[in-house]
Amino acid sequence: MSWKDVDLQKMHRLFYPQVPVVVTVGLENHVGGMPAIWCMPLSFSPPLVGLGIAPEHETYKMILGARAFGVNWLSLSYAAKVCELGEISGGAYENKLSDVGFTTIKGKRTSQPLLREASAILECELRERHRTGTHELMIGEVVRAAANNWFENYWDFARYDPLLYAGTTSGNLRNWIFISHRGKNVNVALKNQT
Amino acid sequence: MSWKDVDLQKMHRLFYPQVPVVVTVGLENHVGGMPAIWCMPLSFSPPLVGLGIAPEHETYKMILGARAFGVNWLSLSYAAKVCELGEISGGAYENKLSDVGFTTIKGKRTSQPLLREASAILECELRERHRTGTHELMIGEVVRAAANNWFENYWDFARYDPLLYAGTTSGNLRNWIFISHRGKNVNVALKNQT
């Protein structure tokens, strides 16, 4: 099958489906966070993760201040809440995470907020930053990892239904699209339709 | 549901499932490549991707020499060939990619080898490198992206069945495990059973 060129501004969509995480952070009296798709491991030892994030985000500024952050994996049943987190800005919220219905608990190692509804979490300390074009790569050292009993050396995908982000639909009613490895897709309508 | 701690050496598995790409590179008379799971976009403009790779790999050394590389997405039907690429080292092969049964063609912009069987490809020029623990993050600028007709602004997942890497089974017979969003998992036995 032959190829045709893809607009370079859309090349990131070739990486879909990707599992979004929710990045969480607390600073002073504010608790914030956002879904992030550009997050991956960078080293086994020390255990490092890289988070690509645009500096305009309130979450970015809070991580700079806190020098630490949480990473949270939510299962497909939380798709709507994860999307909602991606649509509101943290500026006006004291606890953006609880405002969309998540329960936050304090991390044991970093004191950073974590989502009790998460299937797995990481606690990370910020180590390095590299500017990369429109984004910045924040590199965190993982000081704690934990998961519920769907994970035992590996995820048990008979029990864990991951979020598999596949893009958004265009047109009059825009949706976030998630595909499921059980064959049942989930669409979440954007709250703020433009 | 409560969490229990996960060994930090296994934290990268919390990111599963992930879509592996095949990184391809040519240097002098050698054509090499390997599957890579740690690969994601880092910027919209310029369009940048980050590839986390261990410096021991022949592919790493070849990218350093070529200052460029290809990124190839294969669909689930190529799972066995992608796994085979991950199990052999390039040192002894003149064209490791064709030796496992792939057809290589030369990239229009970089002259780097690409896999004709790929559903989508990127041609990248090496821009930056950052050592991150056991690995190095190689940052490439995408100078060309192309895809077959399963991609039109977004992937059409009714046609494209991505590789969703979920880990390996342990025990006497080790397998690479791929889950499918159509509900049919694929296991590929490792050729070199230890």
PDB file of C-alpha atoms in Angstrom, chain A:
ATOM      1  CA  MET A   1       0.000   0.000   0.000  1.00  0.00           C
ATOM      2  CA  SER A   2       1.451   3.396  -0.919  1.00  0.00           C
ATOM      3  CA  TRP A   3       1.911   6.362   1.401  1.00  0.00           C
ATOM      4  CA  LYS A   4       0.912   9.951   1.090  1.00  0.00           C
ATOM      5  CA  ASP A   5       2.510  12.788   3.000  1.00  0.00           C
ATOM      6  CA  VAL A   6       1.090  13.763   6.390  1.00  0.00           C
ATOM      7  CA  ASP A   7       1.096  17.414   7.486  1.00  0.00           C
ATOM      8  CA  LEU A   8       3.977  17.696   9.966  1.00  0.00           C
ATOM      9  CA  GLN A   9       1.656  19.505  12.377  1.00  0.00           C
ATOM     10  CA  LYS A  10      -0.298  16.240  12.653  1.00  0.00           C
ATOM     11  CA  MET A  11       2.603  13.826  12.933  1.00  0.00           C
ATOM     12  CA  HIS A  12       1.950  13.389  16.678  1.00  0.00           C
ATOM     13  CA  ARG A  13      -1.327  11.668  15.802  1.00  0.00           C
ATOM     14  CA  LEU A  14       0.577   8.822  14.169  1.00  0.00           C
ATOM     15  CA  PHE A  15       1.579   7.838  17.718  1.00  0.00           C
ATOM     16  CA  TYR A  16      -2.071   7.170  18.656  1.00  0.00           C
ATOM     17  CA  PRO A  17      -3.442   5.263  20.482  1.00  0.00           C
ATOM     18  CA  GLN A  18      -1.620   6.456  23.575  1.00  0.00           C
ATOM     19  CA  VAL A  19      -2.513   5.997  27.218  1.00  0.00           C
ATOM     20  CA  PRO A  20      -2.982   9.389  28.859  1.00  0.00           C
ATOM     21  CA  VAL A  21      -1.932   9.830  32.465  1.00  0.00           C
ATOM     22  CA  VAL A  22      -3.162  12.496  34.822  1.00  0.00           C
ATOM     23  CA  VAL A  23      -0.305  14.613  36.162  1.00  0.00           C
ATOM     24  CA  THR A  24      -1.050  15.990  39.622  1.00  0.00           C
ATOM     25  CA  VAL A  25       0.673  18.673  41.660  1.00  0.00           C
ATOM     26  CA  GLY A  26       0.125  20.750  44.784  1.00  0.00           C
ATOM     27  CA  LEU A  27       1.640  24.117  45.597  1.00  0.00           C
ATOM     28  CA  GLU A  28       0.740  26.204  48.590  1.00  0.00           C
ATOM     29  CA  ASN A  29      -3.052  26.040  48.841  1.00  0.00           C
ATOM     30  CA  HIS A  30      -3.617  24.994  45.247  1.00  0.00           C
ATOM     31  CA  VAL A  31      -4.094  21.476  43.913  1.00  0.00           C
ATOM     32  CA  GLY A  32      -3.877  21.099  40.154  1.00  0.00           C
ATOM     33  CA  GLY A  33      -3.347  18.654  37.364  1.00  0.00           C
ATOM     34  CA  MET A  34      -4.061  17.781  33.767  1.00  0.00           C
ATOM     35  CA  PRO A  35      -4.161  14.825  31.404  1.00  0.00           C
ATOM     36  CA  ALA A  36      -0.868  14.285  29.563  1.00  0.00           C
ATOM     37  CA  ILE A  37      -0.245  12.015  26.597  1.00  0.00           C
ATOM     38  CA  TRP A  38       3.454  12.809  26.194  1.00  0.00           C
ATOM     39  CA  CYS A  39       4.806  10.886  29.155  1.00  0.00           C
ATOM     40  CA  MET A  40       7.155   7.888  29.000  1.00  0.00           C
ATOM     41  CA  PRO A  41       9.979   6.181  30.898  1.00  0.00           C
ATOM     42  CA  LEU A  42      13.524   7.359  30.158  1.00  0.00           C
ATOM     43  CA  SER A  43      15.699   5.128  32.378  1.00  0.00           C
ATOM     44  CA  PHE A  44      15.597   1.980  34.479  1.00  0.00           C
ATOM     45  CA  SER A  45      18.223   3.101  36.988  1.00  0.00           C
ATOM     46  CA  PRO A  46      17.735   5.665  38.314  1.00  0.00           C
ATOM     47  CA  PRO A  47      14.072   5.214  37.366  1.00  0.00           C
ATOM     48  CA  LEU A  48      13.283   8.314  35.302  1.00  0.00           C
ATOM     49  CA  VAL A  49      10.212   9.478  33.427  1.00  0.00           C
ATOM     50  CA  GLY A  50       9.895  12.282  30.893  1.00  0.00           C
ATOM     51  CA  LEU A  51       6.839  14.520  30.694  1.00  0.00           C
ATOM     52  CA  GLY A  52       6.423  16.764  27.654  1.00  0.00           C
ATOM     53  CA  ILE A  53       4.312  19.749  28.652  1.00  0.00           C
ATOM     54  CA  ALA A  54       3.594  23.209  27.244  1.00  0.00           C
ATOM     55  CA  PRO A  55       4.844  25.968  29.543  1.00  0.00           C
ATOM     56  CA  GLU A  56       1.537  27.863  29.242  1.00  0.00           C
ATOM     57  CA  HIS A  57      -0.180  25.319  31.465  1.00  0.00           C
ATOM     58  CA  GLU A  58      -0.860  26.166  35.079  1.00  0.00           C
ATOM     59  CA  THR A  59       0.258  22.598  35.899  1.00  0.00           C
ATOM     60  CA  TYR A  60       3.682  23.342  34.399  1.00  0.00           C
ATOM     61  CA  LYS A  61       4.133  26.403  36.589  1.00  0.00           C
ATOM     62  CA  MET A  62       3.031  24.504  39.671  1.00  0.00           C
ATOM     63  CA  ILE A  63       5.508  21.649  39.014  1.00  0.00           C
ATOM     64  CA  LEU A  64       8.294  24.220  38.705  1.00  0.00           C
ATOM     65  CA  GLY A  65       7.372  25.525  42.134  1.00  0.00           C
ATOM     66  CA  ALA A  66       6.755  22.177  43.815  1.00  0.00           C
ATOM     67  CA  ARG A  67       9.788  20.439  42.210  1.00  0.00           C
ATOM     68  CA  ALA A  68       7.712  17.252  42.261  1.00  0.00           C
ATOM     69  CA  PHE A  69       4.595  15.733  40.688  1.00  0.00           C
ATOM     70  CA  GLY A  70       2.362  12.706  40.654  1.00  0.00           C
ATOM     71  CA  VAL A  71       1.509  10.475  37.675  1.00  0.00           C
ATOM     72  CA  ASN A  72      -1.857   8.697  37.754  1.00  0.00           C
ATOM     73  CA  TRP A  73      -3.323   5.987  35.505  1.00  0.00           C
ATOM     74  CA  LEU A  74      -7.115   5.958  35.348  1.00  0.00           C
ATOM     75  CA  SER A  75      -9.122   3.186  33.776  1.00  0.00           C
ATOM     76  CA  LEU A  76     -11.585   3.697  30.926  1.00  0.00           C
ATOM     77  CA  SER A  77     -14.519   4.160  33.300  1.00  0.00           C
ATOM     78  CA  TYR A  78     -13.031   7.531  34.295  1.00  0.00           C
ATOM     79  CA  ALA A  79     -12.758   8.806  30.710  1.00  0.00           C
ATOM     80  CA  ALA A  80     -15.255  11.651  31.181  1.00  0.00           C
ATOM     81  CA  LYS A  81     -13.551  12.990  34.317  1.00  0.00           C
ATOM     82  CA  VAL A  82     -10.101  12.828  32.705  1.00  0.00           C
ATOM     83  CA  CYS A  83     -11.403  14.770  29.705  1.00  0.00           C
ATOM     84  CA  GLU A  84     -13.009  17.360  31.972  1.00  0.00           C
ATOM     85  CA  LEU A  85      -9.620  17.918  33.622  1.00  0.00           C
ATOM     86  CA  GLY A  86      -8.233  18.653  30.186  1.00  0.00           C
ATOM     87  CA  GLU A  87     -10.844  21.289  29.460  1.00  0.00           C
ATOM     88  CA  ILE A  88     -10.647  23.538  32.486  1.00  0.00           C
ATOM     89  CA  SER A  89      -7.729  25.656  33.602  1.00  0.00           C
ATOM     90  CA  GLY A  90      -6.467  25.443  37.130  1.00  0.00           C
ATOM     91  CA  GLY A  91      -6.098  29.150  37.771  1.00  0.00           C
ATOM     92  CA  ALA A  92      -9.447  29.685  39.383  1.00  0.00           C
ATOM     93  CA  TYR A  93      -9.695  26.432  41.313  1.00  0.00           C
ATOM     94  CA  GLU A  94      -8.447  25.674  44.791  1.00  0.00           C
ATOM     95  CA  ASN A  95      -8.603  21.964  44.081  1.00  0.00           C
ATOM     96  CA  LYS A  96      -9.243  21.349  40.427  1.00  0.00           C
ATOM     97  CA  LEU A  97      -9.003  17.589  40.939  1.00  0.00           C
ATOM     98  CA  SER A  98     -11.774  17.371  43.519  1.00  0.00           C
ATOM     99  CA  ASP A  99     -13.862  19.889  41.593  1.00  0.00           C
ATOM    100  CA  VAL A 100     -14.215  17.361  38.751  1.00  0.00           C
ATOM    101  CA  GLY A 101     -15.026  14.598  41.226  1.00  0.00           C
ATOM    102  CA  PHE A 102     -11.700  12.946  42.004  1.00  0.00           C
ATOM    103  CA  THR A 103     -10.587  12.259  45.571  1.00  0.00           C
ATOM    104  CA  THR A 104      -7.054  13.417  46.317  1.00  0.00           C
ATOM    105  CA  ILE A 105      -4.702  11.850  48.827  1.00  0.00           C
ATOM    106  CA  LYS A 106      -1.217  12.957  49.768  1.00  0.00           C
ATOM    107  CA  GLY A 107       1.737  10.986  48.413  1.00  0.00           C
ATOM    108  CA  LYS A 108       3.828   9.237  51.070  1.00  0.00           C
ATOM    109  CA  ARG A 109       7.163  10.276  49.620  1.00  0.00           C
ATOM    110  CA  THR A 110       6.593  13.649  48.005  1.00  0.00           C
ATOM    111  CA  SER A 111       3.435  14.991  49.671  1.00  0.00           C
ATOM    112  CA  GLN A 112       2.140  15.575  46.145  1.00  0.00           C
ATOM    113  CA  PRO A 113      -1.571  14.957  45.539  1.00  0.00           C
ATOM    114  CA  LEU A 114      -2.549  11.617  43.984  1.00  0.00           C
ATOM    115  CA  LEU A 115      -5.927  10.395  42.719  1.00  0.00           C
ATOM    116  CA  ARG A 116      -7.467   7.716  44.913  1.00  0.00           C
ATOM    117  CA  GLU A 117      -9.406   6.480  41.870  1.00  0.00           C
ATOM    118  CA  ALA A 118      -6.146   5.720  40.005  1.00  0.00           C
ATOM    119  CA  SER A 119      -5.234   2.131  39.113  1.00  0.00           C
ATOM    120  CA  ALA A 120      -1.564   3.022  39.515  1.00  0.00           C
ATOM    121  CA  ILE A 121       0.520   6.028  40.514  1.00  0.00           C
ATOM    122  CA  LEU A 122       4.065   7.349  40.483  1.00  0.00           C
ATOM    123  CA  GLU A 123       5.564   9.908  42.824  1.00  0.00           C
ATOM    124  CA  CYS A 124       8.284  11.874  41.045  1.00  0.00           C
ATOM    125  CA  GLU A 125      10.872  14.458  42.004  1.00  0.00           C
ATOM    126  CA  LEU A 126      11.789  16.955  39.302  1.00  0.00           C
ATOM    127  CA  ARG A 127      15.412  16.465  38.210  1.00  0.00           C
ATOM    128  CA  GLU A 128      15.959  18.151  34.843  1.00  0.00           C
ATOM    129  CA  ARG A 129      14.234  20.252  32.209  1.00  0.00           C
ATOM    130  CA  HIS A 130      14.957  20.638  28.514  1.00  0.00           C
ATOM    131  CA  ARG A 131      13.179  23.073  26.252  1.00  0.00           C
ATOM    132  CA  THR A 132      11.956  21.267  23.131  1.00  0.00           C
ATOM    133  CA  GLY A 133      10.244  23.636  20.695  1.00  0.00           C
ATOM    134  CA  THR A 134       6.672  24.362  21.782  1.00  0.00           C
ATOM    135  CA  HIS A 135       7.053  22.158  24.860  1.00  0.00           C
ATOM    136  CA  GLU A 136       9.392  21.442  27.708  1.00  0.00           C
ATOM    137  CA  LEU A 137      10.540  17.995  28.707  1.00  0.00           C
ATOM    138  CA  MET A 138      10.402  17.687  32.492  1.00  0.00           C
ATOM    139  CA  ILE A 139      12.403  14.723  33.745  1.00  0.00           C
ATOM    140  CA  GLY A 140      11.356  13.242  37.065  1.00  0.00           C
ATOM    141  CA  GLU A 141      12.943  10.566  39.203  1.00  0.00           C
ATOM    142  CA  VAL A 142      10.379   8.046  40.387  1.00  0.00           C
ATOM    143  CA  VAL A 143      10.669   7.717  44.158  1.00  0.00           C
ATOM    144  CA  ARG A 144       7.555   5.586  44.591  1.00  0.00           C
ATOM    145  CA  ALA A 145       5.384   3.457  42.312  1.00  0.00           C
ATOM    146  CA  ALA A 146       2.187   1.733  43.415  1.00  0.00           C
ATOM    147  CA  ALA A 147      -0.733  -0.046  41.774  1.00  0.00           C
ATOM    148  CA  ASN A 148      -3.930  -1.824  42.676  1.00  0.00           C
ATOM    149  CA  ASN A 149      -4.263  -5.589  42.361  1.00  0.00           C
ATOM    150  CA  TRP A 150      -4.850  -5.437  38.596  1.00  0.00           C
ATOM    151  CA  PHE A 151      -1.046  -5.159  38.362  1.00  0.00           C
ATOM    152  CA  GLU A 152       1.207  -8.042  39.403  1.00  0.00           C
ATOM    153  CA  ASN A 153       4.543  -7.767  37.574  1.00  0.00           C
ATOM    154  CA  TYR A 154       2.425  -6.856  34.539  1.00  0.00           C
ATOM    155  CA  TRP A 155      -1.046  -5.413  34.058  1.00  0.00           C
ATOM    156  CA  ASP A 156      -3.812  -7.989  33.897  1.00  0.00           C
ATOM    157  CA  PHE A 157      -5.720  -6.641  30.909  1.00  0.00           C
ATOM    158  CA  ALA A 158      -8.595  -8.991  31.629  1.00  0.00           C
ATOM    159  CA  ARG A 159      -9.270  -6.658  34.568  1.00  0.00           C
ATOM    160  CA  TYR A 160      -7.633  -3.343  33.673  1.00  0.00           C
ATOM    161  CA  ASP A 161      -9.282  -1.470  30.798  1.00  0.00           C
ATOM    162  CA  PRO A 162      -6.796   1.294  29.952  1.00  0.00           C
ATOM    163  CA  LEU A 163      -7.632   4.649  28.424  1.00  0.00           C
ATOM    164  CA  LEU A 164      -6.453   4.437  24.812  1.00  0.00           C
ATOM    165  CA  TYR A 165      -6.678   7.931  23.429  1.00  0.00           C
ATOM    166  CA  ALA A 166      -7.291   7.983  19.689  1.00  0.00           C
ATOM    167  CA  GLY A 167      -8.014  11.645  18.905  1.00  0.00           C
ATOM    168  CA  THR A 168     -11.014  13.926  18.762  1.00  0.00           C
ATOM    169  CA  THR A 169     -13.839  13.986  16.282  1.00  0.00           C
ATOM    170  CA  SER A 170     -14.321  17.160  14.335  1.00  0.00           C
ATOM    171  CA  GLY A 171     -17.517  18.753  13.115  1.00  0.00           C
ATOM    172  CA  ASN A 172     -20.300  20.351  15.070  1.00  0.00           C
ATOM    173  CA  LEU A 173     -20.096  18.106  18.102  1.00  0.00           C
ATOM    174  CA  ARG A 174     -16.494  17.441  19.100  1.00  0.00           C
ATOM    175  CA  ASN A 175     -15.659  14.297  21.043  1.00  0.00           C
ATOM    176  CA  TRP A 176     -12.628  12.796  22.677  1.00  0.00           C
ATOM    177  CA  ILE A 177     -12.297   9.253  21.323  1.00  0.00           C
ATOM    178  CA  PHE A 178     -11.011   6.308  23.307  1.00  0.00           C
ATOM    179  CA  ILE A 179     -10.694   2.828  21.888  1.00  0.00           C
ATOM    180  CA  SER A 180     -10.835  -0.213  24.133  1.00  0.00           C
ATOM    181  CA  HIS A 181      -8.959  -3.461  23.760  1.00  0.00           C
ATOM    182  CA  ARG A 182     -12.313  -5.097  24.534  1.00  0.00           C
ATOM    183  CA  GLY A 183     -13.688  -3.658  21.321  1.00  0.00           C
ATOM    184  CA  LYS A 184     -16.060  -1.118  22.830  1.00  0.00           C
ATOM    185  CA  ASN A 185     -15.107   2.465  22.007  1.00  0.00           C
ATOM    186  CA  VAL A 186     -15.986   5.375  24.271  1.00  0.00           C
ATOM    187  CA  ASN A 187     -16.672   8.909  23.054  1.00  0.00           C
ATOM    188  CA  VAL A 188     -16.754  11.830  25.471  1.00  0.00           C
ATOM    189  CA  ALA A 189     -18.292  15.069  24.233  1.00  0.00           C
ATOM    190  CA  LEU A 190     -16.210  18.175  24.885  1.00  0.00           C
ATOM    191  CA  LYS A 191     -18.009  20.409  27.341  1.00  0.00           C
ATOM    192  CA  ASN A 192     -16.872  23.600  25.645  1.00  0.00           C
ATOM    193  CA  GLN A 193     -17.961  23.175  22.061  1.00  0.00           C
ATOM    194  CA  THR A 194     -16.522  25.812  19.776  1.00  0.00           C
TER     195      THR A 194
END
